[in-house]
Amino acid sequence: MVTVDSTEGRLIGAAERLFAEHGVGAVSLRAIMQAAGTNVAAVHYHFGSKQALLDAVLRARIDQVAREREALLRELSGAEVTVEVLAEAYVRPLVTVLGSGGEFWIRLVGRLLAAGDGELAPVAESFLERNAAFLELLGRGNPGIETRTLHFRLIQAMRLTLNVLGDIGHTRRLLGEHGWSTEDVVEQLTEVVTGIFAGPPGQRQPRRTRNGN
Amino acid sequence: MVTVDSTEGRLIGAAERLFAEHGVGAVSLRAIMQAAGTNVAAVHYHFGSKQALLDAVLRARIDQVAREREALLRELSGAEVTVEVLAEAYVRPLVTVLGSGGEFWIRLVGRLLAAGDGELAPVAESFLERNAAFLELLGRGNPGIETRTLHFRLIQAMRLTLNVLGDIGHTRRLLGEHGWSTEDVVEQLTEVVTGIFAGPPGQRQPRRTRNGN
DNA sequence: GTCTATATTCCGATAGAC
DNA sequence: GTCTATCGGAATATAGAC
């Protein structure tokens, strides 16, 4: 584990913020070092290159998300499952990350996902593995829907969750800043994810099932 | 109008592609000039700065989207409106842009929207103005839902549409590349947007109405 | 493990010829 | 309207002292 006070930890923290705010390509290593209060050589010693630093930033919080998701999936397995519950379970781990100072990380991941290049590889893999378990649960509640459709919907839910939580301030700005607390945004987001999971009204099957134990 | 063969047109085309693929901050003016087959001075002559070039790129296709949307809204006014029809109308203009070589433009706009900084200003304004008309139609079909909720959903639909259409190849890659044609992606996307507009199953009102003429 | 110093390349921007 | 040449500064990366 890397302590936040170490040179390495401060570099990761500064890079996380600057990458999220200005984009990976727009941030120079010098700017990161300046923000971290170190010198030009430190990042090359600790990470070797800009890409390696980015990887370290991405990995720093991925385990937290993975553990949260696993815990929620354990809760859900064997219980009654609705799209509402699944949406809640899908969004909540990232809300937790948000609450523990992870807004920049979330925005960065959302940015990279929208960029569509390979920089995201380490995070994408972890997310997609976890998605497989969700996919199974989602399929249980929507027996009539093709798996590839559910897969598509999961990815879009992930996109949206990252983009919305990654910039609550931006969302508030787009909406006119009137009466949108973080909790409001999370609630609205969860409703939208529920709608994504459920699909068009005409297409919907009976929404709840009990797993076969 | 700027012809695509002129130096100005080639600069805009090259910038559109490179900005979309690597991010605005990661692309140097020199790279753009090289791709456009011109020299270092041309962009300063034609645009004055990197930001001005970005603005020109964004504006180049915004009118097309705006006109498409207006035409669709005219079709819809006075007709029966369902969330399915609204979703179709919301997605289609960008599909048209996609079909006329606008994938890079869409990806760029989606990227900037995910980035959340002010670079998007010229496009965001145009989109949000147009959203107002959609908001009215959406409210007609969902009388029980708060306007701010519908506004939120509209913005998320825009986000998703831009991100999905802006990188069909990436979407296909995330989904395993099996049997996803562009038409498939558009169809799936439209279903998801419909789900977003409709919201959670439990929350749904009678979905269709006739406007008061 | 952290620093200074430096090598080398590339950046945005402008001046001035044509 | 398009070019070459070039300025001043900043970038990545490394070498080597401590």
XYZ file of C-alpha atoms (C1' of nucleotides) in Angstrom:
462
model
C 0.000 0.000 0.000
C 1.152 3.485 -0.820
C 0.751 6.156 1.834
C -0.643 9.442 0.648
C 2.148 11.393 2.342
C 4.960 9.691 0.501
C 6.376 11.191 -2.639
C 4.753 8.399 -4.588
C 1.377 9.011 -2.963
C 1.529 12.734 -3.516
C 2.425 12.195 -7.154
C -0.547 9.886 -7.623
C -2.880 12.326 -5.909
C -1.713 15.271 -7.963
C -1.833 13.281 -11.196
C -5.336 12.045 -10.427
C -6.632 15.561 -10.004
C -4.822 17.110 -12.958
C -5.574 14.246 -15.349
C -9.252 14.444 -14.411
C -9.469 18.218 -14.741
C -7.495 18.814 -17.915
C -7.173 15.462 -19.639
C -4.195 13.160 -19.680
C -2.744 14.577 -22.863
C -2.964 18.148 -21.683
C -1.090 17.613 -18.428
C 2.675 17.691 -18.375
C 4.738 15.725 -15.919
C 6.203 19.024 -14.800
C 2.785 20.288 -13.770
C 2.216 17.133 -11.748
C 5.563 17.389 -10.020
C 4.967 21.010 -9.211
C 1.569 20.196 -7.702
C 3.086 17.327 -5.728
C 5.934 19.483 -4.500
C 8.684 17.346 -5.935
C 11.123 17.589 -8.794
C 11.349 16.490 -12.369
C 13.199 13.255 -11.747
C 10.896 11.763 -9.114
C 8.220 10.506 -11.453
C 10.727 8.807 -13.667
C 12.236 7.101 -10.680
C 8.894 5.961 -9.235
C 6.910 5.210 -12.351
C 9.153 5.354 -15.370
C 6.799 7.140 -17.737
C 3.605 9.114 -17.992
C 1.587 6.065 -19.047
C 2.860 4.075 -16.065
C 1.854 6.913 -13.759
C -1.618 6.903 -15.298
C -1.878 3.168 -14.735
C -0.883 3.625 -11.105
C -3.530 6.319 -10.674
C -6.214 4.093 -12.157
C -5.250 1.076 -10.080
C -5.108 3.050 -6.845
C -8.886 2.966 -6.346
C -9.956 0.065 -8.479
C -9.671 -2.433 -5.649
C -12.000 -0.364 -3.505
C -14.663 -0.427 -6.202
C -14.151 -4.130 -6.808
C -14.539 -4.995 -3.123
C -17.680 -2.893 -2.771
C -19.207 -4.546 -5.775
C -18.395 -8.022 -4.574
C -19.950 -7.336 -1.190
C -23.130 -6.074 -2.845
C -23.294 -9.038 -5.179
C -23.007 -11.389 -2.203
C -25.929 -9.582 -0.576
C -27.970 -9.881 -3.721
C -27.324 -13.508 -4.561
C -30.157 -15.617 -3.310
C -32.464 -12.670 -2.771
C -35.307 -11.310 -4.775
C -34.017 -9.136 -7.549
C -35.702 -6.185 -9.242
C -34.257 -3.714 -11.701
C -34.569 -1.074 -8.992
C -32.425 -3.083 -6.605
C -29.897 -3.868 -9.311
C -29.601 -0.221 -10.288
C -29.070 0.730 -6.683
C -26.385 -1.914 -6.333
C -24.737 -0.818 -9.545
C -24.514 2.841 -8.623
C -23.744 2.609 -4.912
C -20.076 1.520 -5.007
C -19.160 4.540 -7.072
C -21.125 6.793 -4.735
C -18.983 5.410 -1.933
C -15.847 6.148 -3.906
C -17.189 9.634 -4.491
C -17.734 10.080 -0.778
C -14.165 9.115 0.045
C -12.538 11.718 -2.153
C -12.764 9.837 -5.411
C -14.505 12.416 -7.570
C -11.399 13.088 -9.626
C -10.781 9.402 -10.126
C -14.332 8.874 -11.332
C -14.153 11.806 -13.692
C -10.871 10.546 -15.073
C -12.249 7.073 -15.728
C -15.361 8.533 -17.344
C -13.198 10.738 -19.502
C -11.059 7.847 -20.661
C -14.118 5.749 -21.382
C -15.531 8.537 -23.540
C -12.168 8.899 -25.249
C -12.277 5.305 -26.353
C -8.570 4.740 -26.623
C -6.646 1.966 -24.938
C -5.439 3.984 -21.974
C -8.237 2.617 -19.881
C -7.244 -1.021 -20.218
C -6.447 -1.828 -16.574
C -9.711 -0.411 -15.271
C -11.866 -1.607 -18.122
C -10.867 -5.213 -17.528
C -11.744 -5.083 -13.871
C -15.073 -3.438 -14.579
C -16.012 -5.867 -17.291
C -15.190 -8.899 -15.154
C -17.467 -7.546 -12.477
C -20.114 -6.827 -15.076
C -20.360 -10.545 -15.839
C -21.842 -11.201 -12.408
C -24.284 -8.334 -12.803
C -25.182 -9.580 -16.234
C -26.233 -12.883 -14.786
C -28.480 -11.217 -12.207
C -29.941 -8.871 -14.780
C -30.731 -11.773 -17.062
C -32.540 -13.526 -14.242
C -34.923 -10.580 -13.919
C -35.362 -10.128 -17.674
C -35.719 -13.625 -19.101
C -37.063 -12.448 -22.447
C -34.201 -10.111 -23.302
C -31.136 -11.136 -25.280
C -27.881 -11.301 -23.342
C -26.119 -8.986 -25.757
C -28.819 -6.387 -25.153
C -28.332 -6.622 -21.409
C -24.588 -6.369 -21.889
C -25.020 -3.230 -23.939
C -27.252 -1.728 -21.275
C -24.770 -2.484 -18.519
C -22.009 -0.705 -20.354
C -24.191 2.318 -20.935
C -25.173 2.349 -17.270
C -21.503 2.345 -16.361
C -20.767 5.179 -18.771
C -23.561 7.296 -17.396
C -22.779 6.622 -13.761
C -19.140 7.579 -14.236
C -19.948 10.713 -16.186
C -22.621 11.966 -13.813
C -20.850 11.190 -10.541
C -17.544 12.353 -11.952
C -18.777 15.859 -12.300
C -21.641 16.624 -10.002
C -20.777 20.276 -10.246
C -21.026 20.171 -14.014
C -24.341 18.355 -13.853
C -25.635 20.984 -11.477
C -24.453 23.691 -13.818
C -26.143 22.097 -16.850
C -29.370 21.886 -14.896
C -29.348 25.476 -13.732
C -27.951 24.932 -10.229
C -31.383 25.055 -8.624
C -31.822 22.720 -5.717
C -29.632 19.841 -6.864
C -27.825 18.335 -3.935
C -25.472 15.412 -4.388
C -28.162 13.155 -2.970
C -30.648 14.490 -5.512
C -28.272 13.727 -8.350
C -27.616 10.217 -7.058
C -31.336 9.572 -6.765
C -32.057 10.828 -10.259
C -29.139 8.873 -11.620
C -30.356 5.676 -10.000
C -33.760 6.203 -11.575
C -32.172 6.643 -14.976
C -30.058 3.515 -14.565
C -33.206 1.665 -13.571
C -34.845 2.859 -16.768
C -31.849 1.686 -18.775
C -31.961 -1.765 -17.190
C -35.688 -2.061 -17.690
C -35.654 -0.866 -21.296
C -38.624 0.477 -23.255
C -42.006 0.090 -21.542
C -43.403 -2.057 -24.311
C -40.556 -4.517 -24.083
C -40.816 -5.244 -20.384
C -41.269 -8.624 -18.915
C -42.446 -9.437 -15.418
C -39.750 -7.683 -13.479
C -39.073 -9.859 -10.472
C -37.959 -13.387 -9.978
C -36.533 -15.581 -7.301
C -33.330 -17.432 -8.000
C -33.577 -21.183 -8.081
C -32.261 -22.302 -4.716
C -19.300 27.948 -46.322
C -15.872 26.428 -46.183
C -14.952 23.946 -48.892
C -13.253 20.814 -47.687
C -10.485 21.168 -50.267
C -9.370 24.593 -49.141
C -6.563 24.927 -46.663
C -9.081 26.038 -44.090
C -11.293 23.027 -44.756
C -8.425 20.586 -44.598
C -7.254 22.111 -41.333
C -10.714 21.737 -39.826
C -10.972 18.149 -41.036
C -7.582 17.179 -39.673
C -8.205 18.932 -36.370
C -11.597 17.249 -36.016
C -10.061 13.813 -36.399
C -7.003 14.382 -34.234
C -8.887 16.176 -31.454
C -11.417 13.332 -31.368
C -8.810 10.578 -31.358
C -6.264 11.961 -28.931
C -7.964 14.764 -27.054
C -7.612 18.480 -27.586
C -4.814 18.896 -25.096
C -2.765 16.073 -26.538
C -2.750 17.382 -30.095
C -0.236 19.978 -31.189
C -0.932 22.468 -33.920
C 2.079 21.052 -35.705
C 0.484 17.616 -35.866
C -2.679 19.154 -37.328
C -0.743 21.079 -39.937
C 1.202 18.011 -40.910
C -2.003 15.987 -41.321
C -3.556 18.787 -43.344
C -0.486 19.098 -45.525
C 0.173 22.720 -44.745
C 2.686 24.666 -42.739
C 2.995 26.088 -39.281
C 1.735 29.541 -40.114
C -1.524 28.596 -41.824
C -3.558 27.912 -38.716
C -2.545 31.179 -37.157
C -3.537 32.986 -40.282
C -6.918 31.281 -40.601
C -7.925 30.884 -36.987
C -5.540 32.758 -34.755
C -5.201 30.197 -31.981
C -5.797 26.612 -31.011
C -8.997 27.451 -29.134
C -10.367 29.327 -32.134
C -9.618 26.322 -34.320
C -11.498 24.088 -31.885
C -14.468 26.451 -31.985
C -14.452 26.335 -35.776
C -14.397 22.525 -35.707
C -17.345 22.409 -33.327
C -19.406 24.943 -35.262
C -18.767 23.239 -38.596
C -21.440 20.595 -38.012
C -23.638 22.156 -35.381
C -25.963 23.767 -37.900
C -26.616 20.419 -39.532
C -27.695 18.914 -36.206
C -29.800 21.937 -35.374
C -31.655 21.823 -38.704
C -32.324 18.092 -38.429
C -33.701 18.508 -34.957
C -35.950 21.383 -35.937
C -37.376 19.406 -38.835
C -38.127 16.469 -36.561
C -39.723 18.679 -33.943
C -41.980 20.183 -36.584
C -43.048 16.682 -37.600
C -43.775 15.791 -34.012
C -45.720 18.879 -32.972
C -49.403 18.171 -33.181
C -48.924 14.424 -33.405
C -49.294 11.692 -30.878
C -46.179 11.413 -28.788
C -44.753 8.359 -27.058
C -41.414 7.939 -25.365
C -40.445 5.592 -28.190
C -41.087 8.241 -30.827
C -39.287 10.884 -28.796
C -36.255 8.669 -28.342
C -36.174 7.959 -32.052
C -36.376 11.667 -32.807
C -33.689 12.442 -30.279
C -31.186 9.950 -31.635
C -31.811 10.207 -35.365
C -30.175 13.585 -36.132
C -26.897 12.367 -34.725
C -27.168 9.141 -36.678
C -27.480 11.271 -39.798
C -24.380 13.218 -38.818
C -22.639 9.909 -38.269
C -23.646 8.751 -41.724
C -22.190 11.828 -43.370
C -18.726 11.406 -41.952
C -19.352 12.959 -38.577
C -18.107 10.203 -36.297
C -15.056 12.172 -35.249
C -17.126 15.249 -34.546
C -19.521 13.267 -32.385
C -16.699 11.636 -30.484
C -15.085 14.993 -29.915
C -18.278 16.520 -28.564
C -18.877 13.499 -26.330
C -15.337 13.771 -25.070
C -15.676 17.428 -24.236
C -18.988 16.823 -22.518
C -17.396 14.127 -20.345
C -14.499 16.465 -19.648
C -16.830 19.051 -18.207
C -14.732 22.086 -18.918
C -15.831 25.182 -20.740
C -14.401 24.271 -24.115
C -17.743 22.958 -25.217
C -19.578 26.247 -24.772
C -20.585 26.921 -28.392
C -22.056 23.463 -28.899
C -23.568 23.115 -25.458
C -25.627 26.253 -25.911
C -27.086 25.086 -29.176
C -27.901 21.662 -27.755
C -29.526 23.038 -24.642
C -31.713 25.455 -26.577
C -32.944 22.565 -28.659
C -33.468 20.518 -25.530
C -36.063 23.004 -24.332
C -38.405 22.020 -27.143
C -37.876 18.340 -26.448
C -38.448 18.962 -22.772
C -41.856 20.348 -23.510
C -42.824 17.313 -25.584
C -41.431 14.948 -22.985
C -43.423 16.672 -20.257
C -46.602 16.265 -22.299
C -46.141 12.495 -22.308
C -45.132 12.296 -18.643
C -47.483 14.630 -16.785
C -46.650 13.252 -13.344
C -42.891 13.759 -13.537
C -41.096 16.862 -12.329
C -39.611 19.076 -15.023
C -36.169 18.975 -13.434
C -36.255 15.186 -13.600
C -37.081 15.273 -17.289
C -34.330 17.808 -17.848
C -31.841 15.543 -16.121
C -32.925 12.600 -18.234
C -32.626 14.592 -21.418
C -29.054 15.532 -20.625
C -28.153 11.942 -19.843
C -29.725 10.806 -23.099
C -27.570 13.327 -24.927
C -24.440 12.136 -23.134
C -25.122 8.538 -23.961
C -26.039 9.151 -27.570
C -22.864 11.110 -28.181
C -20.658 8.586 -26.438
C -22.140 5.548 -28.155
C -22.383 6.964 -31.659
C -19.026 8.667 -31.327
C -17.264 5.388 -31.053
C -19.194 2.554 -32.599
C -15.975 0.645 -33.011
C -15.215 0.954 -29.333
C -18.720 -0.141 -28.391
C -18.329 -3.148 -30.636
C -15.001 -3.930 -29.009
C -16.448 -3.681 -25.491
C -19.209 -6.050 -26.487
C -16.949 -8.647 -28.029
C -17.321 -7.671 -31.688
C -19.901 -10.362 -32.340
C -22.619 -9.400 -34.726
C -22.944 -5.717 -33.861
C -23.599 -3.709 -36.976
C -24.021 0.038 -36.821
C -27.757 -0.449 -37.229
C -27.770 -2.848 -34.275
C -26.004 -0.313 -32.099
C -28.410 2.445 -33.126
C -31.388 0.237 -32.361
C -30.039 -0.768 -28.959
C -29.158 2.831 -28.203
C -32.650 4.000 -29.079
C -34.095 1.407 -26.726
C -31.850 2.608 -23.938
C -32.800 6.237 -24.544
C -36.438 5.180 -24.464
C -35.809 3.539 -21.098
C -34.169 6.711 -19.824
C -37.097 8.849 -20.926
C -39.622 6.457 -19.427
C -37.820 6.071 -16.112
C -38.288 3.254 -13.622
C -41.219 0.919 -14.326
C -42.916 1.726 -11.050
C -42.852 5.413 -11.704
C -44.487 5.337 -15.093
C -47.592 7.211 -16.015
C -49.864 6.530 -18.951
C -47.365 6.970 -21.726
C -49.236 8.578 -24.542
C -51.166 11.759 -24.934
C -52.484 13.972 -27.638
C -51.541 17.621 -27.621
C -54.319 20.077 -27.059
C -55.346 21.218 -30.486
C 15.133 7.778 -2.662
C 15.601 12.467 -3.779
C 17.877 16.090 -5.755
C 20.373 19.514 -9.588
C 21.851 19.990 -14.068
C 21.513 19.273 -18.694
C 20.702 17.061 -23.372
C 17.416 17.072 -26.840
C 13.141 17.603 -28.913
C 8.965 19.977 -29.654
C 5.650 23.581 -28.616
C 2.776 28.015 -29.941
C 3.406 32.194 -32.076
C 5.276 35.735 -35.157
C 8.041 38.200 -38.836
C 8.659 38.811 -43.357
C 9.319 37.022 -48.353
C 6.499 35.785 -52.213
C -3.245 33.286 -48.880
C 0.689 30.479 -48.341
C 5.313 29.810 -47.505
C 10.283 29.629 -44.787
C 12.784 30.893 -40.918
C 13.122 31.616 -36.310
C 12.196 33.256 -31.414
C 11.440 32.103 -26.609
C 9.839 28.837 -23.798
C 8.454 24.269 -22.156
C 8.350 19.416 -22.828
C 10.289 14.453 -21.881
C 14.002 12.068 -20.420
C 18.530 11.034 -18.504
C 23.072 11.520 -16.041
C 25.174 11.811 -11.936
C 25.834 13.952 -7.032
C 24.239 13.221 -2.408
